[in-house]
Amino acid sequence: MRTHYCTDLNENNVGEDVTLAGWVNSYRDHGGVIFIDLRDKTGLIQLVCDPADNEQAHKVASQVRDEFVLIAKGKVRKRGEGLENPRLKTGKIEIVIDELTIENRSEPMPFTLGDENVGEDIRLKYRYLDLRQKEMFETFQLRSKAAIAARNLLDSLGFLEVETPILTKSTPEGARDYLVPSRVHNGEFYALPQSPQLFKQLLMVSGFDRYFQIAKCFRDEDLRADRQPEFTQIDVEMSFCTQEDVMKVAEDLLKAMFGACGYEIKTPFNRITYRDSMEKYGNDRPDLRFGLELVDVIDLFENCDSPIFAEIAQYKKLNRIKALKVPGGDKAFSRKIIKELESFVSKFGAKGLAYIQVKEDGLKGPILKFLSEEAIETMKSRLEMEVGDIVFFGAGNKKTVLDYMGRLRTEVAKRMNLIDENRLEFVWVVDFPMFEVEDGEVKALHHPFTMPKNIDEDDVEEIDSIAYDVVLNGIELGGGSIRIHKLDIQRKVFEMLGIDEEEANEKFGFLLDALKFGAPPHGGFALGFDRLMMLLTKKESIRDVIAFPKTQSATCLLTQAPSQVDEAQLKELGIRIRKQPKTDAAQ
């Protein structure tokens, strides 16, 4: 239907007869001569419809409006002197039209393409129009290149692409499952997979050795900017491997994908242990584009005159007192800003925000009166305090303090413009604890199929796992682990998680059976593809890198899903809708 895409043409094509197809980007009538900017996926080119050249084509052009679909035949010519458009790739040429066909008309658009003030609800309702924008096309062009680069790299390393089931068995993996009722097996349900975790382990038992998949995953959980109910991950598993082998493949994969999108990254990545990351940055996904490390000062408060701080300091395992030195912060932060920072951390459990200012004439701050001269001198040395600095302190329960001080670190960096948005800082977080204890209940920190390092350790919180996460600029891209391939270890882990043999066999029987038949040592990782593309394209939300995303309430404004279904369909499935009682707020 076409001979060229719009921007395939240049001065070398002058004199050629061409056929183009696309949408009307803009339309201008200059005293009888009509100019049309035609748009396709490559960009724009100018069409000229002059009644002196072709009266019929001009007649058709007079009916054209924005977003009409056209097929245009004509001859390439140079633009007149002084009429070139340097903003267009095709700005030195134009097409003199001999024949013009309106292939389809468009109603007035619900919003103007490129208007940054259009609300996201309108953009998502008319997503097919939103995707016409050049920036959106370029985003998905990059996504395609990254996916192809991933496939090519993994294929070159001997990985086999295998698709795993979408309809599977519900298993406890942290988030709620999306359930699918079975018509054939009335009263029973499939689940949509939260990940292909169990199936890729079974493929290793099958002897496939190296597997990958760009997999759809589903989780019925509360949403954020970087979450969707359905998302894509690049899933990789390999046999007879060590942690080092797996991490090398992940680094090679990321290097290939970023390279395909125009970014050169250096490998190997830096590494930090989980415990060091928590203590220095307040979380297990450190942003290393700036300093501002948290420093432990709990020992300096053991004998202080404040009963509150002194009591906190008596229980070092359960509590923390952390200092955050901000170079130049005393000059940058007014009392108003300090109050704003105090209000900020209070939202995350802080009961206050003590601070010390380093002035020309010495240290200033209410907290100083509780500390001995020796403790103050040690603090000055440990924090390398200099005139103009400010030091913030967080004290209390370990988990709460690390959380809000880590958030404070990032907030301070933003306010002081310390974050280089063009910098890519990858880091591996390694040596994760195998378990975490919440309200007396033992839970797997990653998942229950992760290989523990020291399973016979008496203190469950001191058992480490062979697990690793890869983090970019404070955002977790993905992670993985070496898996349990021995039945006795897997059963012991289930036992520690409070999963008895009957429950284990009911939920994971097929995996446990597979481990009886010569399961090889194996491990792998998964990368969040949507999240990765969000970072690559510098978008604020993964909704901008998914073609047809859901809203934060897990609805599709385009198709109006989820929706009610016919009563007959429900009857076939043996399902009856029970009306939820109205709450006081809804009445």
mmCIF file of N, CA, C and O in Angstrom, residues 280-349:
data_model
loop_
_atom_site.group_PDB
_atom_site.id
_atom_site.type_symbol
_atom_site.label_atom_id
_atom_site.label_comp_id
_atom_site.label_asym_id
_atom_site.label_seq_id
_atom_site.Cartn_x
_atom_site.Cartn_y
_atom_site.Cartn_z
ATOM 1 N N LYS A 280 23.262 1.010 56.904
ATOM 2 C CA LYS A 280 23.825 2.227 56.311
ATOM 3 C C LYS A 280 22.808 3.076 55.549
ATOM 4 O O LYS A 280 22.947 4.295 55.455
ATOM 5 N N TYR A 281 21.778 2.397 54.982
ATOM 6 C CA TYR A 281 20.844 3.126 54.112
ATOM 7 C C TYR A 281 19.389 2.993 54.541
ATOM 8 O O TYR A 281 18.519 3.615 53.947
ATOM 9 N N GLY A 282 19.122 2.171 55.550
ATOM 10 C CA GLY A 282 17.779 2.069 56.090
ATOM 11 C C GLY A 282 16.850 1.155 55.325
ATOM 12 O O GLY A 282 15.680 1.003 55.690
ATOM 13 N N ASN A 283 17.332 0.531 54.255
ATOM 14 C CA ASN A 283 16.500 -0.394 53.478
ATOM 15 C C ASN A 283 17.394 -1.375 52.728
ATOM 16 O O ASN A 283 18.625 -1.263 52.768
ATOM 17 N N ASP A 284 16.764 -2.328 52.030
ATOM 18 C CA ASP A 284 17.537 -3.329 51.290
ATOM 19 C C ASP A 284 17.574 -3.031 49.787
ATOM 20 O O ASP A 284 17.819 -3.907 48.971
ATOM 21 N N ARG A 285 17.352 -1.765 49.444
ATOM 22 C CA ARG A 285 17.444 -1.330 48.040
ATOM 23 C C ARG A 285 18.138 0.034 48.004
ATOM 24 O O ARG A 285 17.521 1.049 47.663
ATOM 25 N N PRO A 286 19.405 0.073 48.349
ATOM 26 C CA PRO A 286 20.098 1.353 48.535
ATOM 27 C C PRO A 286 20.289 2.140 47.240
ATOM 28 O O PRO A 286 20.621 1.564 46.195
ATOM 29 N N ASP A 287 20.066 3.437 47.330
ATOM 30 C CA ASP A 287 20.365 4.349 46.231
ATOM 31 C C ASP A 287 21.773 4.875 46.467
ATOM 32 O O ASP A 287 22.018 5.641 47.409
ATOM 33 N N LEU A 288 22.703 4.463 45.614
ATOM 34 C CA LEU A 288 24.113 4.806 45.808
ATOM 35 C C LEU A 288 24.562 5.980 44.940
ATOM 36 O O LEU A 288 25.758 6.203 44.769
ATOM 37 N N ARG A 289 23.610 6.743 44.411
ATOM 38 C CA ARG A 289 23.996 7.914 43.621
ATOM 39 C C ARG A 289 24.458 9.073 44.500
ATOM 40 O O ARG A 289 24.937 10.082 44.002
ATOM 41 N N PHE A 290 24.293 8.946 45.798
ATOM 42 C CA PHE A 290 24.736 9.987 46.727
ATOM 43 C C PHE A 290 25.172 9.312 48.013
ATOM 44 O O PHE A 290 24.894 8.136 48.245
ATOM 45 N N GLY A 291 25.884 10.033 48.854
ATOM 46 C CA GLY A 291 26.406 9.470 50.100
ATOM 47 C C GLY A 291 25.358 9.453 51.197
ATOM 48 O O GLY A 291 24.386 8.722 51.127
ATOM 49 N N LEU A 292 25.579 10.253 52.227
ATOM 50 C CA LEU A 292 24.646 10.365 53.346
ATOM 51 C C LEU A 292 24.351 9.018 53.999
ATOM 52 O O LEU A 292 23.198 8.622 54.179
ATOM 53 N N GLU A 293 25.396 8.315 54.402
ATOM 54 C CA GLU A 293 25.196 7.031 55.075
ATOM 55 C C GLU A 293 24.748 7.246 56.520
ATOM 56 O O GLU A 293 25.150 8.201 57.178
ATOM 57 N N LEU A 294 23.910 6.342 57.003
ATOM 58 C CA LEU A 294 23.512 6.347 58.408
ATOM 59 C C LEU A 294 24.661 5.770 59.234
ATOM 60 O O LEU A 294 25.298 4.795 58.837
ATOM 61 N N VAL A 295 24.922 6.379 60.386
ATOM 62 C CA VAL A 295 26.022 5.947 61.256
ATOM 63 C C VAL A 295 25.455 5.538 62.606
ATOM 64 O O VAL A 295 24.630 6.255 63.195
ATOM 65 N N ASP A 296 25.902 4.402 63.099
ATOM 66 C CA ASP A 296 25.423 3.881 64.380
ATOM 67 C C ASP A 296 26.104 4.626 65.533
ATOM 68 O O ASP A 296 27.331 4.686 65.609
ATOM 69 N N VAL A 297 25.305 5.206 66.432
ATOM 70 C CA VAL A 297 25.867 5.932 67.585
ATOM 71 C C VAL A 297 25.219 5.481 68.886
ATOM 72 O O VAL A 297 25.295 6.176 69.900
ATOM 73 N N ILE A 298 24.595 4.307 68.872
ATOM 74 C CA ILE A 298 23.858 3.864 70.056
ATOM 75 C C ILE A 298 24.762 3.713 71.278
ATOM 76 O O ILE A 298 24.350 3.971 72.407
ATOM 77 N N ASP A 299 26.026 3.342 71.047
ATOM 78 C CA ASP A 299 26.954 3.139 72.164
ATOM 79 C C ASP A 299 27.247 4.437 72.901
ATOM 80 O O ASP A 299 27.563 4.432 74.092
ATOM 81 N N LEU A 300 27.147 5.578 72.195
ATOM 82 C CA LEU A 300 27.458 6.872 72.809
ATOM 83 C C LEU A 300 26.353 7.359 73.748
ATOM 84 O O LEU A 300 26.527 8.338 74.460
ATOM 85 N N PHE A 301 25.206 6.660 73.738
ATOM 86 C CA PHE A 301 24.077 7.073 74.570
ATOM 87 C C PHE A 301 23.847 6.128 75.749
ATOM 88 O O PHE A 301 22.889 6.301 76.510
ATOM 89 N N GLU A 302 24.727 5.142 75.925
ATOM 90 C CA GLU A 302 24.534 4.150 76.984
ATOM 91 C C GLU A 302 24.488 4.787 78.374
ATOM 92 O O GLU A 302 23.688 4.411 79.228
ATOM 93 N N ASN A 303 25.342 5.776 78.578
ATOM 94 C CA ASN A 303 25.426 6.407 79.907
ATOM 95 C C ASN A 303 24.998 7.872 79.873
ATOM 96 O O ASN A 303 25.426 8.665 80.698
ATOM 97 N N CYS A 304 24.136 8.211 78.918
ATOM 98 C CA CYS A 304 23.718 9.609 78.801
ATOM 99 C C CYS A 304 22.697 9.946 79.902
ATOM 100 O O CYS A 304 22.154 9.058 80.563
ATOM 101 N N ASP A 305 22.430 11.234 80.069
ATOM 102 C CA ASP A 305 21.549 11.704 81.136
ATOM 103 C C ASP A 305 20.061 11.662 80.770
ATOM 104 O O ASP A 305 19.214 11.989 81.604
ATOM 105 N N SER A 306 19.766 11.285 79.529
ATOM 106 C CA SER A 306 18.356 11.179 79.119
ATOM 107 C C SER A 306 17.867 9.756 79.360
ATOM 108 O O SER A 306 18.386 8.806 78.761
ATOM 109 N N PRO A 307 16.876 9.570 80.238
ATOM 110 C CA PRO A 307 16.391 8.214 80.503
ATOM 111 C C PRO A 307 15.822 7.537 79.255
ATOM 112 O O PRO A 307 15.923 6.327 79.106
ATOM 113 N N ILE A 308 15.238 8.345 78.367
ATOM 114 C CA ILE A 308 14.655 7.772 77.146
ATOM 115 C C ILE A 308 15.750 7.193 76.253
ATOM 116 O O ILE A 308 15.716 6.023 75.849
ATOM 117 N N PHE A 309 16.784 8.015 75.951
ATOM 118 C CA PHE A 309 17.877 7.543 75.103
ATOM 119 C C PHE A 309 18.659 6.419 75.792
ATOM 120 O O PHE A 309 19.079 5.450 75.151
ATOM 121 N N ALA A 310 18.865 6.562 77.084
ATOM 122 C CA ALA A 310 19.647 5.559 77.818
ATOM 123 C C ALA A 310 18.951 4.202 77.796
ATOM 124 O O ALA A 310 19.596 3.156 77.613
ATOM 125 N N GLU A 311 17.618 4.204 77.944
ATOM 126 C CA GLU A 311 16.888 2.936 77.922
ATOM 127 C C GLU A 311 16.939 2.300 76.533
ATOM 128 O O GLU A 311 17.109 1.088 76.397
ATOM 129 N N ILE A 312 16.801 3.124 75.511
ATOM 130 C CA ILE A 312 16.896 2.611 74.134
ATOM 131 C C ILE A 312 18.256 1.957 73.910
ATOM 132 O O ILE A 312 18.368 0.887 73.313
ATOM 133 N N ALA A 313 19.304 2.603 74.440
ATOM 134 C CA ALA A 313 20.679 2.130 74.217
ATOM 135 C C ALA A 313 20.987 0.830 74.960
ATOM 136 O O ALA A 313 21.980 0.172 74.652
ATOM 137 N N GLN A 314 20.154 0.447 75.923
ATOM 138 C CA GLN A 314 20.407 -0.778 76.679
ATOM 139 C C GLN A 314 20.087 -2.039 75.871
ATOM 140 O O GLN A 314 20.541 -3.116 76.198
ATOM 141 N N TYR A 315 19.280 -1.894 74.824
ATOM 142 C CA TYR A 315 18.825 -3.065 74.062
ATOM 143 C C TYR A 315 19.276 -2.918 72.602
ATOM 144 O O TYR A 315 18.488 -2.580 71.711
ATOM 145 N N LYS A 316 20.552 -3.200 72.394
ATOM 146 C CA LYS A 316 21.152 -2.948 71.079
ATOM 147 C C LYS A 316 20.622 -3.852 69.977
ATOM 148 O O LYS A 316 20.657 -3.488 68.808
ATOM 149 N N LYS A 317 20.173 -5.048 70.341
ATOM 150 C CA LYS A 317 19.663 -5.951 69.301
ATOM 151 C C LYS A 317 18.299 -5.488 68.790
ATOM 152 O O LYS A 317 18.002 -5.577 67.597
ATOM 153 N N LEU A 318 17.475 -4.972 69.695
ATOM 154 C CA LEU A 318 16.113 -4.584 69.324
ATOM 155 C C LEU A 318 16.007 -3.139 68.853
ATOM 156 O O LEU A 318 15.091 -2.793 68.093
ATOM 157 N N ASN A 319 16.933 -2.276 69.302
ATOM 158 C CA ASN A 319 16.817 -0.840 69.051
ATOM 159 C C ASN A 319 17.990 -0.296 68.237
ATOM 160 O O ASN A 319 19.012 -0.950 68.074
ATOM 161 N N ARG A 320 17.809 0.930 67.770
ATOM 162 C CA ARG A 320 18.876 1.629 67.061
ATOM 163 C C ARG A 320 18.836 3.111 67.406
ATOM 164 O O ARG A 320 17.763 3.688 67.636
ATOM 165 N N ILE A 321 20.050 3.719 67.465
ATOM 166 C CA ILE A 321 20.165 5.176 67.453
ATOM 167 C C ILE A 321 21.090 5.489 66.283
ATOM 168 O O ILE A 321 22.269 5.118 66.294
ATOM 169 N N LYS A 322 20.529 6.134 65.257
ATOM 170 C CA LYS A 322 21.263 6.391 64.027
ATOM 171 C C LYS A 322 21.454 7.890 63.823
ATOM 172 O O LYS A 322 20.565 8.694 64.138
ATOM 173 N N ALA A 323 22.621 8.229 63.301
ATOM 174 C CA ALA A 323 22.916 9.626 62.977
ATOM 175 C C ALA A 323 23.034 9.783 61.464
ATOM 176 O O ALA A 323 23.602 8.922 60.783
ATOM 177 N N LEU A 324 22.499 10.865 60.948
ATOM 178 C CA LEU A 324 22.606 11.200 59.526
ATOM 179 C C LEU A 324 23.254 12.571 59.413
ATOM 180 O O LEU A 324 22.626 13.594 59.695
ATOM 181 N N LYS A 325 24.537 12.583 59.029
ATOM 182 C CA LYS A 325 25.231 13.864 58.854
ATOM 183 C C LYS A 325 24.972 14.390 57.446
ATOM 184 O O LYS A 325 25.162 13.684 56.464
ATOM 185 N N VAL A 326 24.534 15.654 57.385
ATOM 186 C CA VAL A 326 24.262 16.297 56.104
ATOM 187 C C VAL A 326 25.278 17.414 55.906
ATOM 188 O O VAL A 326 25.151 18.491 56.519
ATOM 189 N N PRO A 327 26.305 17.199 55.094
ATOM 190 C CA PRO A 327 27.300 18.256 54.857
ATOM 191 C C PRO A 327 26.644 19.516 54.289
ATOM 192 O O PRO A 327 25.864 19.450 53.335
ATOM 193 N N GLY A 328 26.893 20.649 54.898
ATOM 194 C CA GLY A 328 26.317 21.910 54.435
ATOM 195 C C GLY A 328 24.863 22.086 54.791
ATOM 196 O O GLY A 328 24.233 23.079 54.421
ATOM 197 N N GLY A 329 24.306 21.137 55.536
ATOM 198 C CA GLY A 329 22.880 21.180 55.839
ATOM 199 C C GLY A 329 22.461 22.308 56.753
ATOM 200 O O GLY A 329 21.341 22.809 56.658
ATOM 201 N N ASP A 330 23.370 22.739 57.639
ATOM 202 C CA ASP A 330 23.014 23.814 58.556
ATOM 203 C C ASP A 330 22.769 25.115 57.804
ATOM 204 O O ASP A 330 21.906 25.914 58.184
ATOM 205 N N LYS A 331 23.519 25.300 56.729
ATOM 206 C CA LYS A 331 23.332 26.520 55.931
ATOM 207 C C LYS A 331 22.127 26.373 54.995
ATOM 208 O O LYS A 331 21.471 27.356 54.662
ATOM 209 N N ALA A 332 21.845 25.152 54.562
ATOM 210 C CA ALA A 332 20.784 24.928 53.582
ATOM 211 C C ALA A 332 19.396 24.844 54.211
ATOM 212 O O ALA A 332 18.401 25.193 53.582
ATOM 213 N N PHE A 333 19.328 24.393 55.481
ATOM 214 C CA PHE A 333 18.031 24.125 56.098
ATOM 215 C C PHE A 333 17.678 25.184 57.132
ATOM 216 O O PHE A 333 18.343 25.337 58.155
ATOM 217 N N SER A 334 16.603 25.897 56.871
ATOM 218 C CA SER A 334 16.066 26.856 57.842
ATOM 219 C C SER A 334 15.293 26.090 58.910
ATOM 220 O O SER A 334 15.064 24.887 58.792
ATOM 221 N N ARG A 335 14.873 26.803 59.954
ATOM 222 C CA ARG A 335 14.058 26.154 60.985
ATOM 223 C C ARG A 335 12.759 25.614 60.386
ATOM 224 O O ARG A 335 12.250 24.567 60.799
ATOM 225 N N LYS A 336 12.234 26.334 59.404
ATOM 226 C CA LYS A 336 10.992 25.897 58.749
ATOM 227 C C LYS A 336 11.210 24.544 58.053
ATOM 228 O O LYS A 336 10.375 23.637 58.161
ATOM 229 N N ILE A 337 12.324 24.410 57.353
ATOM 230 C CA ILE A 337 12.603 23.160 56.645
ATOM 231 C C ILE A 337 12.835 22.021 57.633
ATOM 232 O O ILE A 337 12.368 20.898 57.424
ATOM 233 N N ILE A 338 13.536 22.324 58.733
ATOM 234 C CA ILE A 338 13.761 21.290 59.754
ATOM 235 C C ILE A 338 12.438 20.806 60.329
ATOM 236 O O ILE A 338 12.236 19.605 60.550
ATOM 237 N N LYS A 339 11.504 21.746 60.535
ATOM 238 C CA LYS A 339 10.171 21.369 61.007
ATOM 239 C C LYS A 339 9.460 20.478 59.975
ATOM 240 O O LYS A 339 8.762 19.523 60.323
ATOM 241 N N GLU A 340 9.631 20.826 58.699
ATOM 242 C CA GLU A 340 9.017 20.018 57.639
ATOM 243 C C GLU A 340 9.598 18.601 57.624
ATOM 244 O O GLU A 340 8.869 17.615 57.424
ATOM 245 N N LEU A 341 10.908 18.493 57.851
ATOM 246 C CA LEU A 341 11.550 17.174 57.891
ATOM 247 C C LEU A 341 11.073 16.377 59.098
ATOM 248 O O LEU A 341 10.864 15.162 59.017
ATOM 249 N N GLU A 342 10.882 17.060 60.224
ATOM 250 C CA GLU A 342 10.362 16.396 61.418
ATOM 251 C C GLU A 342 8.953 15.870 61.165
ATOM 252 O O GLU A 342 8.610 14.739 61.539
ATOM 253 N N SER A 343 8.142 16.674 60.479
ATOM 254 C CA SER A 343 6.781 16.250 60.140
ATOM 255 C C SER A 343 6.822 15.077 59.159
ATOM 256 O O SER A 343 6.018 14.141 59.250
ATOM 257 N N PHE A 344 7.792 15.100 58.245
ATOM 258 C CA PHE A 344 7.941 14.034 57.245
ATOM 259 C C PHE A 344 8.211 12.696 57.919
ATOM 260 O O PHE A 344 7.536 11.700 57.646
ATOM 261 N N VAL A 345 9.184 12.650 58.839
ATOM 262 C CA VAL A 345 9.531 11.360 59.467
ATOM 263 C C VAL A 345 8.456 10.899 60.444
ATOM 264 O O VAL A 345 8.326 9.702 60.701
ATOM 265 N N SER A 346 7.680 11.831 60.967
ATOM 266 C CA SER A 346 6.621 11.443 61.917
ATOM 267 C C SER A 346 5.572 10.573 61.238
ATOM 268 O O SER A 346 4.924 9.747 61.883
ATOM 269 N N LYS A 347 5.423 10.721 59.915
ATOM 270 C CA LYS A 347 4.453 9.908 59.177
ATOM 271 C C LYS A 347 4.871 8.443 59.128
ATOM 272 O O LYS A 347 4.063 7.569 58.823
ATOM 273 N N PHE A 348 6.152 8.185 59.438
ATOM 274 C CA PHE A 348 6.666 6.822 59.367
ATOM 275 C C PHE A 348 7.066 6.283 60.736
ATOM 276 O O PHE A 348 7.849 5.350 60.839
ATOM 277 N N GLY A 349 6.512 6.905 61.768
ATOM 278 C CA GLY A 349 6.683 6.361 63.113
ATOM 279 C C GLY A 349 7.653 7.093 64.007
ATOM 280 O O GLY A 349 7.818 6.723 65.177
#
